[in-house]
mmCIF file of C-alpha atoms in Angstrom:
data_model
loop_
_atom_site.group_PDB
_atom_site.id
_atom_site.type_symbol
_atom_site.label_atom_id
_atom_site.label_comp_id
_atom_site.label_asym_id
_atom_site.label_seq_id
_atom_site.Cartn_x
_atom_site.Cartn_y
_atom_site.Cartn_z
ATOM 1 C CA MET Z 1 29.142 87.283 -60.988
ATOM 2 C CA THR Z 2 25.376 87.427 -61.265
ATOM 3 C CA ALA Z 3 22.661 88.979 -59.191
ATOM 4 C CA ASP Z 4 21.493 85.474 -58.284
ATOM 5 C CA ALA Z 5 24.880 84.556 -56.870
ATOM 6 C CA PRO Z 6 26.487 87.665 -55.371
ATOM 7 C CA GLY Z 7 29.941 87.515 -53.919
ATOM 8 C CA GLY Z 8 32.501 84.967 -55.016
ATOM 9 C CA GLY Z 9 35.424 87.166 -53.996
ATOM 10 C CA ARG Z 10 37.055 87.272 -50.586
ATOM 11 C CA TYR Z 11 37.803 89.902 -48.002
ATOM 12 C CA GLY Z 12 41.540 90.601 -48.084
ATOM 13 C CA GLU Z 13 41.838 89.564 -51.706
ATOM 14 C CA ASP Z 14 39.297 91.442 -53.806
ATOM 15 C CA VAL Z 15 38.980 94.381 -51.401
ATOM 16 C CA PHE Z 16 40.841 95.476 -48.262
ATOM 17 C CA ARG Z 17 44.084 93.740 -49.214
ATOM 18 C CA PRO Z 18 46.434 93.707 -46.213
ATOM 19 C CA GLU Z 19 49.469 94.598 -48.304
ATOM 20 C CA ALA Z 20 47.847 97.836 -49.505
ATOM 21 C CA ALA Z 21 49.420 100.932 -48.004
ATOM 22 C CA GLY Z 22 47.483 102.162 -44.972
ATOM 23 C CA GLU Z 23 45.253 99.094 -44.536
ATOM 24 C CA GLY Z 24 46.527 98.475 -41.025
ATOM 25 C CA GLU Z 25 45.764 102.088 -40.140
ATOM 26 C CA ARG Z 26 42.198 101.715 -41.486
ATOM 27 C CA ILE Z 27 41.667 98.675 -39.258
ATOM 28 C CA ASP Z 28 43.058 100.586 -36.292
ATOM 29 C CA PHE Z 29 40.573 103.436 -36.857
ATOM 30 C CA GLY Z 30 37.819 100.867 -36.421
ATOM 31 C CA ALA Z 31 39.564 99.541 -33.317
ATOM 32 C CA LEU Z 32 39.680 103.018 -31.782
ATOM 33 C CA ALA Z 33 35.926 103.329 -32.316
ATOM 34 C CA TYR Z 34 34.951 99.946 -30.910
ATOM 35 C CA ASP Z 35 37.695 98.436 -28.713
ATOM 36 C CA ASP Z 36 36.617 100.060 -25.447
ATOM 37 C CA ILE Z 37 33.090 98.707 -25.909
ATOM 38 C CA THR Z 38 34.394 95.257 -26.810
ATOM 39 C CA MET Z 39 36.768 95.124 -23.840
ATOM 40 C CA ALA Z 40 34.086 96.276 -21.405
ATOM 41 C CA ARG Z 41 31.830 93.461 -22.549
ATOM 42 C CA LEU Z 42 34.552 90.778 -22.489
ATOM 43 C CA ARG Z 43 35.639 91.766 -18.997
ATOM 44 C CA ALA Z 44 32.033 91.887 -17.815
ATOM 45 C CA LEU Z 45 31.652 88.324 -19.047
ATOM 46 C CA GLY Z 46 34.567 87.340 -16.815
ATOM 47 C CA ALA Z 47 37.617 87.404 -19.084
ATOM 48 C CA GLY Z 48 40.603 87.458 -16.784
ATOM 49 C CA GLU Z 49 43.219 85.427 -14.988
ATOM 50 C CA GLY Z 50 43.533 81.837 -16.179
ATOM 51 C CA TRP Z 51 41.463 82.291 -19.342
ATOM 52 C CA ARG Z 52 42.697 80.825 -22.619
ATOM 53 C CA CYS Z 53 41.254 82.890 -25.455
ATOM 54 C CA LEU Z 54 40.754 82.542 -29.201
ATOM 55 C CA ASP Z 55 40.499 85.802 -31.178
ATOM 56 C CA VAL Z 56 39.128 85.048 -34.657
ATOM 57 C CA GLY Z 57 39.887 87.517 -37.444
ATOM 58 C CA ALA Z 58 42.229 89.337 -35.083
ATOM 59 C CA GLY Z 59 43.335 91.976 -37.614
ATOM 60 C CA THR Z 60 46.018 94.166 -36.080
ATOM 61 C CA GLY Z 61 45.584 92.417 -32.719
ATOM 62 C CA THR Z 62 44.315 95.295 -30.587
ATOM 63 C CA VAL Z 63 41.739 93.205 -28.730
ATOM 64 C CA SER Z 64 44.146 90.286 -28.334
ATOM 65 C CA ARG Z 65 46.785 92.504 -26.731
ATOM 66 C CA ARG Z 66 44.320 94.252 -24.449
ATOM 67 C CA LEU Z 67 43.014 90.908 -23.211
ATOM 68 C CA LEU Z 68 46.565 90.061 -22.153
ATOM 69 C CA GLU Z 69 47.661 93.462 -20.877
ATOM 70 C CA GLU Z 70 44.433 94.722 -19.261
ATOM 71 C CA ALA Z 71 42.312 91.660 -18.483
ATOM 72 C CA GLY Z 72 45.302 89.529 -17.538
ATOM 73 C CA VAL Z 73 44.197 86.421 -19.420
ATOM 74 C CA GLU Z 74 46.587 83.496 -19.593
ATOM 75 C CA SER Z 75 46.979 83.365 -23.374
ATOM 76 C CA VAL Z 76 45.448 84.471 -26.670
ATOM 77 C CA LEU Z 77 45.561 82.561 -29.935
ATOM 78 C CA ALA Z 78 45.003 85.260 -32.584
ATOM 79 C CA VAL Z 79 43.823 83.809 -35.899
ATOM 80 C CA ASP Z 80 43.673 85.506 -39.264
ATOM 81 C CA ARG Z 81 44.135 84.534 -42.900
ATOM 82 C CA ASP Z 82 47.027 87.017 -42.992
ATOM 83 C CA VAL Z 83 48.958 87.626 -39.768
ATOM 84 C CA ARG Z 84 51.433 90.294 -40.924
ATOM 85 C CA PHE Z 85 49.947 92.927 -38.590
ATOM 86 C CA LEU Z 86 50.019 90.533 -35.641
ATOM 87 C CA ALA Z 87 53.647 89.620 -36.309
ATOM 88 C CA GLU Z 88 54.621 93.305 -36.266
ATOM 89 C CA ARG Z 89 53.616 93.734 -32.599
ATOM 90 C CA PRO Z 90 54.379 90.582 -30.576
ATOM 91 C CA VAL Z 91 53.656 90.483 -26.844
ATOM 92 C CA PRO Z 92 54.114 87.686 -24.285
ATOM 93 C CA GLY Z 93 51.185 85.267 -24.270
ATOM 94 C CA LEU Z 94 50.080 86.139 -27.812
ATOM 95 C CA LYS Z 95 50.414 83.478 -30.488
ATOM 96 C CA ALA Z 96 49.492 84.251 -34.093
ATOM 97 C CA LEU Z 97 48.043 81.514 -36.283
ATOM 98 C CA GLU Z 98 47.559 81.974 -40.022
ATOM 99 C CA ALA Z 99 44.476 79.922 -40.803
ATOM 100 C CA ASP Z 100 41.052 79.945 -42.458
ATOM 101 C CA VAL Z 101 38.317 79.501 -39.843
ATOM 102 C CA THR Z 102 35.914 78.284 -42.525
ATOM 103 C CA ALA Z 103 38.099 75.235 -43.213
ATOM 104 C CA PRO Z 104 36.444 71.997 -42.036
ATOM 105 C CA ASP Z 105 39.648 70.958 -40.233
ATOM 106 C CA PHE Z 106 40.010 74.188 -38.244
ATOM 107 C CA ALA Z 107 40.255 72.847 -34.690
ATOM 108 C CA PRO Z 108 42.884 74.697 -32.620
ATOM 109 C CA GLY Z 109 41.625 73.434 -29.254
ATOM 110 C CA ARG Z 110 39.155 74.486 -26.541
ATOM 111 C CA PHE Z 111 39.022 77.974 -25.055
ATOM 112 C CA ARG Z 112 37.311 79.830 -22.227
ATOM 113 C CA LEU Z 113 36.625 82.709 -24.626
ATOM 114 C CA VAL Z 114 36.080 82.561 -28.378
ATOM 115 C CA HIS Z 115 35.699 86.042 -29.877
ATOM 116 C CA ALA Z 116 35.048 87.131 -33.463
ATOM 117 C CA ARG Z 117 34.429 90.754 -34.446
ATOM 118 C CA PHE Z 118 33.513 91.967 -37.958
ATOM 119 C CA VAL Z 119 34.292 88.517 -39.361
ATOM 120 C CA LEU Z 120 31.154 86.461 -39.953
ATOM 121 C CA MET Z 121 29.408 89.203 -41.941
ATOM 122 C CA HIS Z 122 32.002 88.652 -44.676
ATOM 123 C CA LEU Z 123 31.847 84.831 -44.663
ATOM 124 C CA PRO Z 124 29.611 82.293 -46.393
ATOM 125 C CA GLU Z 125 28.058 79.474 -44.375
ATOM 126 C CA ARG Z 126 27.959 81.665 -41.277
ATOM 127 C CA GLU Z 127 25.499 79.353 -39.517
ATOM 128 C CA ARG Z 128 27.924 76.456 -39.893
ATOM 129 C CA VAL Z 129 30.809 78.653 -38.748
ATOM 130 C CA ILE Z 130 28.881 79.701 -35.627
ATOM 131 C CA ARG Z 131 28.256 76.052 -34.768
ATOM 132 C CA ALA Z 132 31.933 75.259 -35.345
ATOM 133 C CA LEU Z 133 33.070 78.154 -33.138
ATOM 134 C CA ALA Z 134 30.662 77.035 -30.414
ATOM 135 C CA GLU Z 135 32.383 73.643 -30.431
ATOM 136 C CA LEU Z 136 35.664 75.378 -29.564
ATOM 137 C CA VAL Z 137 34.228 76.825 -26.334
ATOM 138 C CA GLU Z 138 35.012 74.825 -23.217
ATOM 139 C CA PRO Z 139 32.190 74.130 -20.724
ATOM 140 C CA GLY Z 140 31.455 77.308 -18.791
ATOM 141 C CA GLY Z 141 33.129 79.408 -21.459
ATOM 142 C CA VAL Z 142 31.604 82.007 -23.734
ATOM 143 C CA LEU Z 143 31.337 82.709 -27.466
ATOM 144 C CA VAL Z 144 31.147 86.425 -28.340
ATOM 145 C CA LEU Z 145 30.252 87.607 -31.854
ATOM 146 C CA SER Z 146 30.203 91.220 -33.050
ATOM 147 C CA ASP Z 147 29.201 92.434 -36.496
ATOM 148 C CA ALA Z 148 27.754 95.485 -38.197
ATOM 149 C CA VAL Z 149 24.075 96.403 -38.287
ATOM 150 C CA ASP Z 150 23.005 98.826 -41.001
ATOM 151 C CA LEU Z 151 21.050 101.796 -39.654
ATOM 152 C CA THR Z 152 21.141 103.829 -42.863
ATOM 153 C CA SER Z 153 19.811 101.889 -45.839
ATOM 154 C CA ASP Z 154 16.182 101.056 -46.511
ATOM 155 C CA LEU Z 155 16.866 97.335 -46.562
ATOM 156 C CA ALA Z 156 13.326 96.353 -47.366
ATOM 157 C CA GLY Z 157 13.215 98.762 -50.294
ATOM 158 C CA ASP Z 158 16.293 97.864 -52.310
ATOM 159 C CA GLY Z 159 17.988 94.891 -50.675
ATOM 160 C CA SER Z 160 21.233 96.838 -50.534
ATOM 161 C CA GLY Z 161 22.065 95.943 -46.988
ATOM 162 C CA GLY Z 162 22.938 92.374 -47.798
ATOM 163 C CA GLY Z 163 21.226 89.161 -48.751
ATOM 164 C CA SER Z 164 19.980 88.261 -52.194
ATOM 165 C CA GLY Z 165 17.916 90.500 -54.409
ATOM 166 C CA ASP Z 166 14.669 89.046 -53.088
ATOM 167 C CA GLY Z 167 15.656 89.799 -49.502
ATOM 168 C CA THR Z 168 16.129 86.139 -48.609
ATOM 169 C CA ALA Z 169 19.753 86.424 -47.467
ATOM 170 C CA GLU Z 170 20.963 83.110 -48.868
ATOM 171 C CA GLY Z 171 17.630 81.423 -48.309
ATOM 172 C CA ALA Z 172 16.742 82.865 -44.890
ATOM 173 C CA SER Z 173 13.369 84.535 -45.186
ATOM 174 C CA GLY Z 174 12.491 87.828 -43.563
ATOM 175 C CA ALA Z 175 10.042 85.935 -41.414
ATOM 176 C CA ALA Z 176 12.821 83.699 -40.150
ATOM 177 C CA ARG Z 177 14.915 86.699 -39.239
ATOM 178 C CA ASP Z 178 11.950 88.269 -37.461
ATOM 179 C CA GLY Z 179 11.520 85.022 -35.575
ATOM 180 C CA ALA Z 180 15.178 85.112 -34.606
ATOM 181 C CA SER Z 181 14.750 88.594 -33.212
ATOM 182 C CA ALA Z 182 11.718 87.449 -31.246
ATOM 183 C CA ALA Z 183 13.725 84.543 -29.884
ATOM 184 C CA ALA Z 184 16.422 86.971 -28.794
ATOM 185 C CA ARG Z 185 13.848 89.078 -26.972
ATOM 186 C CA ASP Z 186 12.474 85.961 -25.306
ATOM 187 C CA ALA Z 187 15.989 85.001 -24.246
ATOM 188 C CA ALA Z 188 16.462 88.413 -22.669
ATOM 189 C CA ARG Z 189 13.344 87.836 -20.556
ATOM 190 C CA ASP Z 190 13.998 84.246 -19.519
ATOM 191 C CA GLY Z 191 14.828 85.085 -15.915
ATOM 192 C CA THR Z 192 18.513 84.221 -16.163
ATOM 193 C CA GLY Z 193 19.690 87.702 -15.267
ATOM 194 C CA GLU Z 194 20.316 88.608 -18.928
ATOM 195 C CA GLU Z 195 17.636 91.275 -19.112
ATOM 196 C CA ALA Z 196 17.887 93.768 -21.929
ATOM 197 C CA SER Z 197 18.240 97.360 -20.823
ATOM 198 C CA GLY Z 198 17.860 100.449 -22.970
ATOM 199 C CA GLY Z 199 20.302 103.076 -24.100
ATOM 200 C CA THR Z 200 22.994 103.296 -26.685
ATOM 201 C CA GLY Z 201 26.589 102.336 -26.121
ATOM 202 C CA GLY Z 202 27.415 106.042 -25.892
ATOM 203 C CA GLU Z 203 30.792 107.470 -26.771
ATOM 204 C CA ALA Z 204 33.352 104.955 -27.980
ATOM 205 C CA SER Z 205 35.546 105.776 -25.001
ATOM 206 C CA GLY Z 206 32.785 104.886 -22.535
ATOM 207 C CA GLY Z 207 31.445 101.615 -21.235
ATOM 208 C CA THR Z 208 28.514 99.741 -22.709
ATOM 209 C CA GLY Z 209 25.064 101.191 -22.318
ATOM 210 C CA GLY Z 210 24.297 98.806 -19.456
ATOM 211 C CA GLU Z 211 27.505 99.564 -17.507
ATOM 212 C CA ALA Z 212 29.366 96.335 -18.093
ATOM 213 C CA SER Z 213 31.008 96.566 -14.682
ATOM 214 C CA GLY Z 214 27.789 95.893 -12.804
ATOM 215 C CA GLY Z 215 26.362 92.616 -11.587
ATOM 216 C CA THR Z 216 27.304 89.499 -13.503
ATOM 217 C CA GLY Z 217 28.063 91.424 -16.658
ATOM 218 C CA GLU Z 218 25.461 89.463 -18.579
ATOM 219 C CA GLU Z 219 23.006 92.322 -19.108
ATOM 220 C CA ALA Z 220 22.144 93.067 -22.719
ATOM 221 C CA SER Z 221 22.587 96.823 -22.914
ATOM 222 C CA GLY Z 222 21.913 98.066 -26.309
ATOM 223 C CA ALA Z 223 19.047 99.260 -28.246
ATOM 224 C CA THR Z 224 19.900 102.072 -30.524
ATOM 225 C CA SER Z 225 18.835 105.635 -29.936
ATOM 226 C CA GLY Z 226 15.204 106.717 -30.085
ATOM 227 C CA VAL Z 227 15.806 108.160 -33.553
ATOM 228 C CA ALA Z 228 17.114 104.858 -34.831
ATOM 229 C CA ARG Z 229 14.247 102.924 -33.241
ATOM 230 C CA GLU Z 230 11.704 105.228 -34.853
ATOM 231 C CA GLY Z 231 13.370 104.737 -38.205
ATOM 232 C CA MET Z 232 13.328 100.965 -37.807
ATOM 233 C CA SER Z 233 9.639 100.967 -36.915
ATOM 234 C CA ASP Z 234 8.661 102.394 -40.283
ATOM 235 C CA GLY Z 235 10.988 100.162 -42.286
ATOM 236 C CA THR Z 236 13.593 102.807 -43.081
ATOM 237 C CA ARG Z 237 16.168 101.717 -40.519
ATOM 238 C CA GLY Z 238 16.834 105.289 -39.431
ATOM 239 C CA ALA Z 239 17.513 106.338 -43.007
ATOM 240 C CA THR Z 240 18.403 109.915 -43.846
ATOM 241 C CA PRO Z 241 17.032 110.015 -47.406
ATOM 242 C CA GLY Z 242 18.857 112.094 -49.948
ATOM 243 C CA THR Z 243 22.053 112.718 -48.000
ATOM 244 C CA PRO Z 244 25.346 111.873 -49.700
ATOM 245 C CA TYR Z 245 26.171 109.693 -46.703
ATOM 246 C CA ALA Z 246 23.027 107.551 -47.018
ATOM 247 C CA GLU Z 247 23.518 107.092 -50.755
ATOM 248 C CA VAL Z 248 27.140 106.038 -50.423
ATOM 249 C CA MET Z 249 26.520 103.712 -47.473
ATOM 250 C CA ARG Z 250 23.804 102.014 -49.506
ATOM 251 C CA ALA Z 251 26.212 101.610 -52.411
ATOM 252 C CA MET Z 252 28.943 100.299 -50.101
ATOM 253 C CA TRP Z 253 26.771 97.514 -48.657
ATOM 254 C CA ARG Z 254 25.536 96.571 -52.125
ATOM 255 C CA GLY Z 255 29.050 96.672 -53.605
ATOM 256 C CA LEU Z 256 30.554 94.547 -50.848
ATOM 257 C CA ARG Z 257 27.709 92.068 -51.135
ATOM 258 C CA ASP Z 258 28.206 91.763 -54.893
ATOM 259 C CA THR Z 259 32.003 91.544 -54.620
ATOM 260 C CA ILE Z 260 32.768 89.466 -51.522
ATOM 261 C CA GLY Z 261 29.354 88.360 -50.265
ATOM 262 C CA THR Z 262 29.165 90.652 -47.238
ATOM 263 C CA ASP Z 263 25.717 90.244 -45.654
ATOM 264 C CA VAL Z 264 24.698 92.145 -42.522
ATOM 265 C CA SER Z 265 21.040 91.137 -42.750
ATOM 266 C CA TRP Z 266 21.858 88.007 -40.716
ATOM 267 C CA VAL Z 267 23.395 89.872 -37.801
ATOM 268 C CA PRO Z 268 20.212 90.482 -35.726
ATOM 269 C CA SER Z 269 19.655 86.704 -35.702
ATOM 270 C CA TYR Z 270 22.934 85.995 -33.847
ATOM 271 C CA PRO Z 271 21.309 85.459 -30.416
ATOM 272 C CA HIS Z 272 18.980 82.874 -31.934
ATOM 273 C CA LEU Z 273 21.836 81.179 -33.796
ATOM 274 C CA LEU Z 274 23.927 81.037 -30.622
ATOM 275 C CA ARG Z 275 21.089 79.326 -28.799
ATOM 276 C CA GLU Z 276 20.648 76.891 -31.690
ATOM 277 C CA ALA Z 277 24.364 76.105 -31.360
ATOM 278 C CA GLY Z 278 23.736 74.859 -27.827
ATOM 279 C CA LEU Z 279 24.726 77.966 -25.861
ATOM 280 C CA HIS Z 280 22.615 79.221 -22.976
ATOM 281 C CA PRO Z 281 21.920 81.823 -21.735
ATOM 282 C CA VAL Z 282 22.373 84.259 -24.621
ATOM 283 C CA ALA Z 283 22.056 88.051 -24.830
ATOM 284 C CA ALA Z 284 22.980 90.945 -27.115
ATOM 285 C CA GLU Z 285 23.575 94.694 -27.243
ATOM 286 C CA ILE Z 286 24.189 97.391 -29.852
ATOM 287 C CA HIS Z 287 26.678 100.251 -29.823
ATOM 288 C CA VAL Z 288 26.502 103.126 -32.310
ATOM 289 C CA PRO Z 289 29.586 105.379 -32.294
ATOM 290 C CA PRO Z 290 28.865 109.062 -32.984
ATOM 291 C CA LEU Z 291 29.829 110.475 -36.373
ATOM 292 C CA VAL Z 292 31.932 113.478 -35.400
ATOM 293 C CA PRO Z 293 34.265 115.208 -37.894
ATOM 294 C CA GLY Z 294 37.783 113.811 -37.518
ATOM 295 C CA SER Z 295 36.685 110.982 -35.210
ATOM 296 C CA PRO Z 296 38.108 107.467 -35.657
ATOM 297 C CA ILE Z 297 34.805 106.097 -36.962
ATOM 298 C CA SER Z 298 34.437 108.926 -39.491
ATOM 299 C CA ARG Z 299 37.985 108.356 -40.708
ATOM 300 C CA PHE Z 300 37.309 104.612 -40.843
ATOM 301 C CA TRP Z 301 34.289 105.039 -43.110
ATOM 302 C CA ALA Z 302 36.022 107.558 -45.373
ATOM 303 C CA ASP Z 303 38.982 105.190 -45.848
ATOM 304 C CA THR Z 304 36.676 102.191 -46.299
ATOM 305 C CA TRP Z 305 34.792 104.003 -49.067
ATOM 306 C CA GLU Z 306 38.043 104.865 -50.824
ATOM 307 C CA ARG Z 307 39.212 101.251 -50.715
ATOM 308 C CA SER Z 308 35.873 99.861 -51.880
ATOM 309 C CA ARG Z 309 35.199 102.643 -54.400
ATOM 310 C CA ALA Z 310 35.416 100.346 -57.444
ATOM 311 C CA ALA Z 311 32.847 97.954 -55.970
ATOM 312 C CA MET Z 312 30.565 100.865 -55.088
ATOM 313 C CA LEU Z 313 30.760 102.393 -58.570
ATOM 314 C CA ALA Z 314 30.014 99.002 -60.126
ATOM 315 C CA THR Z 315 26.588 99.012 -58.458
ATOM 316 C CA GLY Z 316 25.506 101.993 -60.539
ATOM 317 C CA LEU Z 317 24.066 103.598 -57.408
ATOM 318 C CA VAL Z 318 26.772 106.268 -57.131
ATOM 319 C CA ASP Z 319 29.509 107.892 -59.177
ATOM 320 C CA ASP Z 320 32.882 109.327 -58.168
ATOM 321 C CA ALA Z 321 31.388 112.741 -57.486
ATOM 322 C CA ALA Z 322 28.864 111.218 -55.069
ATOM 323 C CA VAL Z 323 31.586 109.365 -53.156
ATOM 324 C CA ASP Z 324 33.698 112.515 -52.940
ATOM 325 C CA ALA Z 325 30.682 114.520 -51.731
ATOM 326 C CA ALA Z 326 29.938 111.903 -49.057
ATOM 327 C CA ILE Z 327 33.486 112.043 -47.733
ATOM 328 C CA LEU Z 328 33.279 115.832 -47.488
ATOM 329 C CA TYR Z 329 29.888 115.547 -45.782
ATOM 330 C CA LEU Z 330 31.271 113.008 -43.287
ATOM 331 C CA HIS Z 331 34.027 115.414 -42.265
ATOM 332 C CA SER Z 332 31.799 118.489 -42.054
ATOM 333 C CA ASP Z 333 29.668 119.994 -39.309
ATOM 334 C CA GLU Z 334 26.683 119.436 -41.617
ATOM 335 C CA CYS Z 335 26.854 115.675 -41.009
ATOM 336 C CA ALA Z 336 23.673 114.443 -39.309
ATOM 337 C CA ALA Z 337 23.690 110.689 -39.798
ATOM 338 C CA LEU Z 338 23.982 107.378 -37.993
ATOM 339 C CA SER Z 339 27.027 105.200 -38.293
ATOM 340 C CA ALA Z 340 26.499 101.511 -38.766
ATOM 341 C CA GLY Z 341 26.134 99.990 -35.332
ATOM 342 C CA MET Z 342 27.998 97.077 -33.820
ATOM 343 C CA LEU Z 343 25.773 94.308 -32.505
ATOM 344 C CA THR Z 344 27.489 92.072 -29.969
ATOM 345 C CA ALA Z 345 25.864 88.770 -29.044
ATOM 346 C CA TRP Z 346 27.147 86.198 -26.599
ATOM 347 C CA GLY Z 347 26.254 82.802 -25.239
ATOM 348 C CA ARG Z 348 27.696 80.435 -22.644
ATOM 349 C CA LYS Z 349 28.526 76.762 -23.021
ATOM 350 C CA PRO Z 350 26.695 74.914 -20.232
ATOM 351 C CA GLU Z 351 28.865 73.333 -17.583
ATOM 352 C CA GLU Z 352 29.159 69.576 -17.888
ATOM 353 C CA GLN Z 353 26.882 67.774 -15.472
ATOM 354 C CA ALA Z 354 28.445 65.170 -13.205
ATOM 355 C CA ALA Z 355 27.159 61.650 -13.829
ATOM 356 C CA PRO Z 356 24.823 60.380 -11.082
ATOM 357 C CA ALA Z 357 26.475 58.076 -8.565
#
C-alpha cells in the first residue's frame, strides 16, 4: 500500500471482522447512539404501512427491526456482506440477504425506502454506488444516506480525515466539495418546504433538531453546535488541539483511510450527489451525540480504537500510550470534545408523469 493509493483492504476483513468477539456489541453501541435519530427521520419522511424497504449495510439489524416493529412497514430486505448478526435475531417481515452492494449485478428490486448508514464512507466508487442505489428507489420513494462527518481533525492541515494526501479525495477537488455544499444550501432554499433549520440533533434519545414529527418531515434540521461552526469557519473543524482524543481521532481516520479506504471528506457532498442521481427535492441534517463518560457513543469510540489500533499505530501519529491515554480521557469527566457527527441526506424519486392523452 502506498500513499498514492490508500486503502486496498475491506471493512469486515482487514478491520472490524464480524467473527471477532464483541464486534456485534460494538455495532450496537453505535446503534444506541444514533438509532433514535435515524428512526425519527425515516418516519418523518413517511416510512410506514405498505412500505417495502431496503436496509443496506444493515449490521445487527436494529434499524430494520424498528422499521417493522415501530413504523409498521410491510417488509425490510436487510443486506450485508455478512449476515450472521441478522440471522441471530429474525422477526416477521425481515429478510436477510448476503450480498455486496458494489457488485454491478446487485439489483434486488424497487423499494419505497432505500437506507444506508455508515456504509458509503468505507466504499470505493461511492458516486457510482449512490447512482445505483437511486435506481432501486421506486417513484415517490426516498433514498436516505447517513455517514460520519469529522469535527475533530484539521482536515486541511494534514489530510487525515480522508481523501488522498493532496486533499483531492480520489480526484474530487476541495473546490468541487465546496460547490457541493453550496448546492446543498441552494436546495434547502428552493421553496420546496425543505428549509434548513438550526440546532444540533441533541441527545441521542431525542428527536432530530428540527422535530421530525412536524409538517411534512422534510425539514433539514442540523447544523452542528455554535462551537463546531466556529471551528469550521477557521479551518480547524472544531478541533481541540493537543488533547489525547483529537490526536487519536486523527490517527483513526488516517489509519482507516490507509487500510480500507475510509473517506469521510465526501460526506458533505451527499445532497449534491443525490440531486445528480435524479432525486428531488433533497435535504440534509447533522446530529452530534454528546461525549459523556459511559455513554454508548463513548464506548463505541473506545472499542473502535481498540479494534483499529494496529492501523492507527501504523500511521506513526500515535503510539500505544497515546491510545490508552485517549481511552481514559474519553471515560473521564475531563473530556471536552466533539464526537464525529452523523450527516443524514435524503432525496425523493420524482413520481412518474402520466403520458398526455
